[in-house]
Amino acid sequence: MKKRFSLLLLLLCMVPALTGCGSIYSNYREVEQILAIQTMGLDDRDGAVRLTLAAPSTTRTDGSPVCLSGTGQSVTTAIQRIRNYSSEEDLFCAHVNHVVLGEPAARQGIADMLIYLCRSPEMRIDTPLYVVREHTAEELISGVVRGGTGICEVLDSVKTSADERGDSYVFTASQVMRSLARHGSALICALTYSDSDELTEQSAQGPGGQGQEAESRSPEEQEEERGEPSPPPEDAARNSEEPAPEDQAQNGGETGPEEPAQSPETPGGQPTGKTAAVTGYAVLKGDKLCGYIDREDAIGANFLLNLVGVSDVVVPGRDGETVTLEISQGHTELVPVWDEKDGSLTGIDIYARVSASVREAGEDSASLEEADYITGQLEAAISERIRSVLRSSKRLQADFLGLGDRVELADPVRFRRLDASFTELLPTLTFRLSVSGDLSHINNLKDI
Amino acid sequence: MNTTHSYNDRQLLALAVVIFLSPSLRLFPSTSARLAGRAVWLSALAAAPVLLLYILFLCRFMGCRREGEGLPELFLRALGEKAGRALLFAVPVWLLLYAGFVLRSGADRLITTIYPLSPPAFFTLIMGILCLIAALGSLRSILRVAKLCLPLVCAILLLILGFALFGIDKTNLLPVTGRDAVPVLLGALPVINVLSVAVYLPCFAAGPAPKGDHFRSYAAWLLAVCVLLTLLCASVVGSFGPELTARLTRPFFSLVRNLVFFNSLERVEALVVTLWIFPDFLLVSLLLFAAQFCLRLALGEKPSYRADRRLDMSGRRWLIWFCAAAAVACGLLIAPEPEGMALWSEKIIPALNMCFAFLVLPAVWVTGKLRKVF
């Protein structure tokens, strides 16, 4: 009896702790009071962190997306500033699904930001990372509004599309950190930020079109080509027609210089029509952005990373007509070439295999000659894309493709006897590439 | 110690499995990854031969027991009355310090993974009270809790490993060459450290009965645990790579945080971290039980493993309260600033544990042999 009474007393003592109210040890919050942040933007502003947070449109009763900005000496202090000055509900960052880095910040170095992502008790270490090309993350996050949707929905669809397609891949914070630690360089999915119709026009030009080609070069490369320095990204942003972040913030009714901006819409509440789309990869060396790989060449990078997915390649037919091929499978095998005398690594033989089907072609695509010709064109196209990426890797002296790992896997004993690191050897290596293609399906009218 | 056993080897092995989970995820695989690099996943297997020898030694040592004796009684018999009592006063100091560290470490785990703004004192105090209640009861209750927890903890662990193994990248684990042998052996040190605790602590709980060959069952247990640790390490290092694993404080829980089950269930780390309260609870309860037992024996009492009334203070049972208070005090004083945890976790506690496991216990056995009391 006494035992039961003691147990009952103990249970009664525990009951108040289960109510979730009144105690400093309780973090209970109603769902309605939580603003679930899904997109985080990180920029550099005069050495401080400019943070932009976005929640999806479904969090508001009026269906408009939420965007908040603040500056602090670190990400945590920036979040605290936003919490303090925002009239929004309690910010909940545990479900951040996308982290966008502005190009200026990426050029300054992202080591601190990556460490924050890895150390944060709230955020996941495998959060997808993006670099927004020629813009700040704040511009992208506050500017992308299409109808009732904002950046969260757009990036969700970007991620889904990138997972399915073979010309892009969204690397996570942990993958980037690992690659930087191991190879000293890494790839991050690059986003372009522009008008929806502008992006559509670029797509319509097709791979290899003028617009695409201009995008494929990094600012340094364009600078070299033009013989004049390119404007810094900040200037590029300022020269564009859209308002600068500060202006946008003011439009949103900001009351102080450091208060969060609420700028999802242009004055008048009309959607801006701006959107984000994948535009290849950003290349990090050390922890700094040093160049880009455009979307066309990203297929080549994916072949070397063995991340080939479904993607389209346009090649000329035998009579000059356009043939659209859909790559369904592909992979590469690497065979290191060693100098038998001194055991040094002299080159790498790369064997690529690609399988594609014809999606659009001329009438006689079923003929053997035409199929052979298209296969040859496919092999040439893949070969060119792989070579282009290898050239970038050699020129930047950055093993962002992880070739060193694959060479080590092929012959670990010799690899570990190398005098210099693989990255140091990279510019001296000779790459011999062999691409073998096959058409898995012609999709001819007769087949249907 | 009264060894009229109402528990058997299986229960003790279940206890050993559960308590090893508490320190294992603190040191392993991040500390080992720092030492062994890419080949770290072989560290647990590399530790197996050393631990097998250690188990063989402990089986021999415990085989010297007479009916009614346990490890504390062996100390007395091996070293004689004076030296034996001195050791029985010294051993609880280590056991209580370790209990305090486990309390602090458990609080740190909860803070860094779920409750970032909470003070560690709250968790330390609550867990200390719970462990006091357990230590006041019978040892059999602790073993029963271990037996109940084991399937739950193992099922969750295997489920996580099952999902995590799908996401591993082989370049994070391979290649492994002969040059990795020395790093792997260095990486095995934290494994030896962690598993030695789980091997010698159950010996304070009266250990196996004096008769019979217990080496086989303990060796089988050890191999199973080493395979489990290998899988755990392969899943963590295979996902993050050795470089990142070495930098993360609790890479296993970071891995759990990343997992998405069937595209619908995610962020289950709070549940998993909370589950690790059971290993902490059992480990601290066992440490308190062993410490108070040693102290009471040193003071001339004849403590029993059987259940006494929890609030009974006869036979110097107030020492149980004292031990719990000392453990909580240690927990509060150890690393009040989070920066100090690394020093305690990676240097002080492992060094003291290795001294006790591989110097003190063998020295007692050798002394007993020299004095021809064994």
mmCIF file of N, CA and C in Angstrom, chain A residues 2-3 10 24-25 27 93-97 115 117-127 173-175 177-178 181-182 405-406 408-409 412-413 416-417, chain B residues 38 111-116 118-119 122 169-172 174-177 179-180 238-244 247-248 254 257-260 266-267 269 309:
data_model
loop_
_atom_site.group_PDB
_atom_site.id
_atom_site.type_symbol
_atom_site.label_atom_id
_atom_site.label_comp_id
_atom_site.label_asym_id
_atom_site.label_seq_id
_atom_site.Cartn_x
_atom_site.Cartn_y
_atom_site.Cartn_z
ATOM 1 N N LYS A 2 1.913 1.178 0.860
ATOM 2 C CA LYS A 2 2.822 2.300 0.983
ATOM 3 C C LYS A 2 3.596 2.493 -0.330
ATOM 4 N N LYS A 3 3.923 1.333 -0.951
ATOM 5 C CA LYS A 3 4.673 1.344 -2.213
ATOM 6 C C LYS A 3 3.838 2.032 -3.295
ATOM 7 N N LEU A 10 5.045 9.906 -6.855
ATOM 8 C CA LEU A 10 6.107 10.163 -7.833
ATOM 9 C C LEU A 10 5.509 10.571 -9.182
ATOM 10 N N ILE A 24 11.739 27.041 -17.662
ATOM 11 C CA ILE A 24 12.801 27.418 -18.597
ATOM 12 C C ILE A 24 13.309 26.194 -19.343
ATOM 13 N N TYR A 25 12.955 25.019 -18.820
ATOM 14 C CA TYR A 25 13.420 23.802 -19.478
ATOM 15 C C TYR A 25 12.438 23.309 -20.532
ATOM 16 N N ASN A 27 10.650 23.822 -24.123
ATOM 17 C CA ASN A 27 10.726 24.558 -25.386
ATOM 18 C C ASN A 27 9.468 24.312 -26.222
ATOM 19 N N CYS A 93 14.720 26.857 -37.483
ATOM 20 C CA CYS A 93 15.677 26.604 -38.581
ATOM 21 C C CYS A 93 16.026 25.131 -38.750
ATOM 22 N N ALA A 94 15.342 24.246 -38.024
ATOM 23 C CA ALA A 94 15.698 22.825 -38.102
ATOM 24 C C ALA A 94 15.326 22.193 -39.443
ATOM 25 N N HIS A 95 14.454 22.844 -40.191
ATOM 26 C CA HIS A 95 14.054 22.262 -41.469
ATOM 27 C C HIS A 95 14.551 23.082 -42.657
ATOM 28 N N VAL A 96 15.713 23.676 -42.499
ATOM 29 C CA VAL A 96 16.318 24.382 -43.639
ATOM 30 C C VAL A 96 16.716 23.331 -44.687
ATOM 31 N N ASN A 97 16.148 23.446 -45.858
ATOM 32 C CA ASN A 97 16.385 22.455 -46.915
ATOM 33 C C ASN A 97 17.380 22.923 -47.957
ATOM 34 N N ILE A 115 31.472 25.501 -41.506
ATOM 35 C CA ILE A 115 31.650 25.061 -40.117
ATOM 36 C C ILE A 115 30.373 25.321 -39.319
ATOM 37 N N LEU A 117 27.348 25.226 -40.488
ATOM 38 C CA LEU A 117 26.376 24.203 -40.885
ATOM 39 C C LEU A 117 26.680 22.871 -40.201
ATOM 40 N N CYS A 118 27.968 22.577 -40.042
ATOM 41 C CA CYS A 118 28.336 21.296 -39.439
ATOM 42 C C CYS A 118 28.192 21.309 -37.921
ATOM 43 N N ARG A 119 28.351 22.460 -37.305
ATOM 44 C CA ARG A 119 28.297 22.524 -35.852
ATOM 45 C C ARG A 119 26.912 22.832 -35.319
ATOM 46 N N SER A 120 26.072 23.385 -36.156
ATOM 47 C CA SER A 120 24.760 23.804 -35.672
ATOM 48 C C SER A 120 23.961 22.609 -35.158
ATOM 49 N N PRO A 121 23.402 22.718 -33.943
ATOM 50 C CA PRO A 121 22.588 21.614 -33.447
ATOM 51 C C PRO A 121 21.243 21.512 -34.147
ATOM 52 N N GLU A 122 20.878 22.548 -34.864
ATOM 53 C CA GLU A 122 19.573 22.541 -35.528
ATOM 54 C C GLU A 122 19.653 22.027 -36.956
ATOM 55 N N MET A 123 20.661 22.488 -37.674
ATOM 56 C CA MET A 123 20.688 22.209 -39.117
ATOM 57 C C MET A 123 21.335 20.876 -39.424
ATOM 58 N N ARG A 124 20.992 20.365 -40.587
ATOM 59 C CA ARG A 124 21.547 19.081 -41.008
ATOM 60 C C ARG A 124 22.839 19.288 -41.774
ATOM 61 N N ILE A 125 23.738 18.370 -41.582
ATOM 62 C CA ILE A 125 25.037 18.481 -42.225
ATOM 63 C C ILE A 125 24.922 18.158 -43.728
ATOM 64 N N ASP A 126 23.850 17.515 -44.112
ATOM 65 C CA ASP A 126 23.688 17.204 -45.542
ATOM 66 C C ASP A 126 22.712 18.174 -46.226
ATOM 67 N N THR A 127 22.656 19.381 -45.731
ATOM 68 C CA THR A 127 21.808 20.387 -46.382
ATOM 69 C C THR A 127 22.393 20.738 -47.751
ATOM 70 N N ALA A 173 26.421 20.055 -47.858
ATOM 71 C CA ALA A 173 27.489 20.702 -47.084
ATOM 72 C C ALA A 173 28.553 19.689 -46.670
ATOM 73 N N SER A 174 28.123 18.497 -46.271
ATOM 74 C CA SER A 174 29.108 17.497 -45.837
ATOM 75 C C SER A 174 29.968 17.038 -47.008
ATOM 76 N N GLN A 175 29.361 16.891 -48.175
ATOM 77 C CA GLN A 175 30.147 16.475 -49.354
ATOM 78 C C GLN A 175 31.164 17.551 -49.730
ATOM 79 N N MET A 177 32.457 19.843 -47.688
ATOM 80 C CA MET A 177 33.505 19.879 -46.655
ATOM 81 C C MET A 177 34.487 18.731 -46.832
ATOM 82 N N ARG A 178 33.963 17.560 -47.115
ATOM 83 C CA ARG A 178 34.824 16.381 -47.290
ATOM 84 C C ARG A 178 35.744 16.574 -48.480
ATOM 85 N N ALA A 181 38.403 19.086 -47.721
ATOM 86 C CA ALA A 181 39.417 18.537 -46.815
ATOM 87 C C ALA A 181 40.338 17.560 -47.543
ATOM 88 N N ARG A 182 39.770 16.802 -48.466
ATOM 89 C CA ARG A 182 40.562 15.753 -49.108
ATOM 90 C C ARG A 182 41.292 16.238 -50.347
ATOM 91 N N ASP A 405 41.284 10.283 -55.940
ATOM 92 C CA ASP A 405 40.702 9.143 -55.211
ATOM 93 C C ASP A 405 40.608 7.915 -56.102
ATOM 94 N N ARG A 406 40.202 8.145 -57.335
ATOM 95 C CA ARG A 406 39.996 7.008 -58.236
ATOM 96 C C ARG A 406 41.320 6.397 -58.663
ATOM 97 N N GLU A 408 43.977 6.456 -56.789
ATOM 98 C CA GLU A 408 44.446 5.759 -55.587
ATOM 99 C C GLU A 408 43.746 4.418 -55.432
ATOM 100 N N LEU A 409 42.458 4.408 -55.757
ATOM 101 C CA LEU A 409 41.698 3.161 -55.659
ATOM 102 C C LEU A 409 42.231 2.128 -56.652
ATOM 103 N N PRO A 412 46.706 1.719 -55.139
ATOM 104 C CA PRO A 412 47.004 2.468 -53.909
ATOM 105 C C PRO A 412 48.474 2.483 -53.523
ATOM 106 N N VAL A 413 49.164 1.389 -53.813
ATOM 107 C CA VAL A 413 50.569 1.305 -53.378
ATOM 108 C C VAL A 413 51.410 2.329 -54.121
ATOM 109 N N ARG A 416 50.568 6.047 -53.208
ATOM 110 C CA ARG A 416 51.098 6.565 -51.944
ATOM 111 C C ARG A 416 52.610 6.764 -51.982
ATOM 112 N N ARG A 417 53.227 6.253 -53.057
ATOM 113 C CA ARG A 417 54.674 6.472 -53.193
ATOM 114 C C ARG A 417 54.985 7.740 -53.984
ATOM 115 N N ARG B 38 41.418 6.752 -43.299
ATOM 116 C CA ARG B 38 40.424 6.041 -44.093
ATOM 117 C C ARG B 38 40.204 4.594 -43.632
ATOM 118 N N ILE B 111 22.601 18.284 -24.816
ATOM 119 C CA ILE B 111 22.691 19.722 -25.112
ATOM 120 C C ILE B 111 23.128 19.951 -26.556
ATOM 121 N N THR B 112 24.143 19.227 -26.988
ATOM 122 C CA THR B 112 24.668 19.485 -28.337
ATOM 123 C C THR B 112 23.754 18.955 -29.438
ATOM 124 N N THR B 113 22.868 18.034 -29.100
ATOM 125 C CA THR B 113 22.031 17.470 -30.164
ATOM 126 C C THR B 113 20.576 17.930 -30.121
ATOM 127 N N ILE B 114 20.056 18.180 -28.918
ATOM 128 C CA ILE B 114 18.618 18.519 -28.846
ATOM 129 C C ILE B 114 18.345 19.849 -28.140
ATOM 130 N N TYR B 115 18.965 20.045 -26.979
ATOM 131 C CA TYR B 115 18.630 21.216 -26.160
ATOM 132 C C TYR B 115 19.818 22.173 -26.092
ATOM 133 N N PRO B 116 20.078 22.921 -27.130
ATOM 134 C CA PRO B 116 21.309 23.721 -27.165
ATOM 135 C C PRO B 116 21.404 24.808 -26.103
ATOM 136 N N SER B 118 20.232 24.643 -22.946
ATOM 137 C CA SER B 118 20.006 24.173 -21.579
ATOM 138 C C SER B 118 21.314 24.040 -20.804
ATOM 139 N N PRO B 119 21.242 24.224 -19.467
ATOM 140 C CA PRO B 119 22.449 24.026 -18.648
ATOM 141 C C PRO B 119 22.661 22.536 -18.369
ATOM 142 N N PHE B 122 21.114 20.512 -14.987
ATOM 143 C CA PHE B 122 19.759 19.959 -14.917
ATOM 144 C C PHE B 122 19.763 18.471 -15.279
ATOM 145 N N ASP B 169 29.958 5.898 -49.428
ATOM 146 C CA ASP B 169 30.776 6.084 -50.615
ATOM 147 C C ASP B 169 32.052 5.269 -50.410
ATOM 148 N N LYS B 170 32.323 4.362 -51.341
ATOM 149 C CA LYS B 170 33.439 3.436 -51.104
ATOM 150 C C LYS B 170 34.791 4.156 -51.080
ATOM 151 N N THR B 171 34.875 5.323 -51.736
ATOM 152 C CA THR B 171 36.161 6.032 -51.711
ATOM 153 C C THR B 171 36.471 6.603 -50.328
ATOM 154 N N ASN B 172 35.447 6.618 -49.443
ATOM 155 C CA ASN B 172 35.700 7.040 -48.064
ATOM 156 C C ASN B 172 36.305 5.916 -47.230
ATOM 157 N N LEU B 174 37.944 2.955 -48.866
ATOM 158 C CA LEU B 174 38.989 2.241 -49.602
ATOM 159 C C LEU B 174 39.856 3.243 -50.356
ATOM 160 N N PRO B 175 41.076 2.909 -50.711
ATOM 161 C CA PRO B 175 41.744 1.622 -50.505
ATOM 162 C C PRO B 175 42.422 1.553 -49.142
ATOM 163 N N VAL B 176 42.651 0.330 -48.739
ATOM 164 C CA VAL B 176 43.408 0.086 -47.506
ATOM 165 C C VAL B 176 44.627 -0.751 -47.879
ATOM 166 N N THR B 177 45.791 -0.314 -47.452
ATOM 167 C CA THR B 177 47.021 -1.050 -47.785
ATOM 168 C C THR B 177 47.781 -1.391 -46.507
ATOM 169 N N ARG B 179 50.319 -0.069 -45.460
ATOM 170 C CA ARG B 179 50.771 1.153 -44.777
ATOM 171 C C ARG B 179 49.776 1.636 -43.723
ATOM 172 N N ASP B 180 48.537 1.143 -43.831
ATOM 173 C CA ASP B 180 47.513 1.573 -42.864
ATOM 174 C C ASP B 180 47.571 0.771 -41.568
ATOM 175 N N GLY B 238 31.912 6.042 -44.011
ATOM 176 C CA GLY B 238 31.507 5.899 -45.415
ATOM 177 C C GLY B 238 30.613 7.034 -45.874
ATOM 178 N N SER B 239 29.879 7.615 -44.953
ATOM 179 C CA SER B 239 29.003 8.731 -45.315
ATOM 180 C C SER B 239 29.742 10.060 -45.303
ATOM 181 N N PHE B 240 30.542 10.289 -44.282
ATOM 182 C CA PHE B 240 31.166 11.609 -44.108
ATOM 183 C C PHE B 240 32.619 11.667 -44.566
ATOM 184 N N GLY B 241 33.268 10.526 -44.672
ATOM 185 C CA GLY B 241 34.701 10.534 -44.959
ATOM 186 C C GLY B 241 35.481 10.682 -43.665
ATOM 187 N N PRO B 242 36.707 10.166 -43.626
ATOM 188 C CA PRO B 242 37.471 10.225 -42.367
ATOM 189 C C PRO B 242 37.813 11.646 -41.941
ATOM 190 N N GLU B 243 38.024 12.525 -42.911
ATOM 191 C CA GLU B 243 38.424 13.899 -42.567
ATOM 192 C C GLU B 243 37.320 14.609 -41.801
ATOM 193 N N LEU B 244 36.099 14.517 -42.321
ATOM 194 C CA LEU B 244 34.974 15.194 -41.674
ATOM 195 C C LEU B 244 34.578 14.475 -40.381
ATOM 196 N N ARG B 247 36.482 15.578 -37.489
ATOM 197 C CA ARG B 247 36.182 16.945 -37.023
ATOM 198 C C ARG B 247 34.864 17.025 -36.271
ATOM 199 N N LEU B 248 33.990 16.051 -36.491
ATOM 200 C CA LEU B 248 32.671 16.106 -35.845
ATOM 201 C C LEU B 248 32.745 15.563 -34.422
ATOM 202 N N SER B 254 25.029 12.976 -35.978
ATOM 203 C CA SER B 254 24.909 13.791 -37.199
ATOM 204 C C SER B 254 24.368 12.938 -38.340
ATOM 205 N N ARG B 257 20.715 12.438 -37.842
ATOM 206 C CA ARG B 257 19.997 13.667 -38.202
ATOM 207 C C ARG B 257 19.782 13.759 -39.709
ATOM 208 N N ASN B 258 20.703 13.193 -40.452
ATOM 209 C CA ASN B 258 20.593 13.263 -41.915
ATOM 210 C C ASN B 258 19.627 12.257 -42.508
ATOM 211 N N LEU B 259 19.331 11.198 -41.753
ATOM 212 C CA LEU B 259 18.569 10.096 -42.344
ATOM 213 C C LEU B 259 17.118 10.477 -42.629
ATOM 214 N N VAL B 260 16.660 10.024 -43.777
ATOM 215 C CA VAL B 260 15.246 10.195 -44.133
ATOM 216 C C VAL B 260 14.712 8.802 -44.434
ATOM 217 N N GLU B 266 11.696 11.923 -40.998
ATOM 218 C CA GLU B 266 13.038 12.472 -40.832
ATOM 219 C C GLU B 266 13.145 13.172 -39.474
ATOM 220 N N ARG B 267 14.336 13.660 -39.198
ATOM 221 C CA ARG B 267 14.643 14.331 -37.943
ATOM 222 C C ARG B 267 14.254 13.463 -36.736
ATOM 223 N N GLU B 269 16.509 12.286 -34.741
ATOM 224 C CA GLU B 269 17.684 12.223 -33.855
ATOM 225 C C GLU B 269 17.317 12.423 -32.389
ATOM 226 N N ARG B 309 15.576 -2.729 1.498
ATOM 227 C CA ARG B 309 14.589 -1.639 1.419
ATOM 228 C C ARG B 309 15.331 -0.387 1.017
#
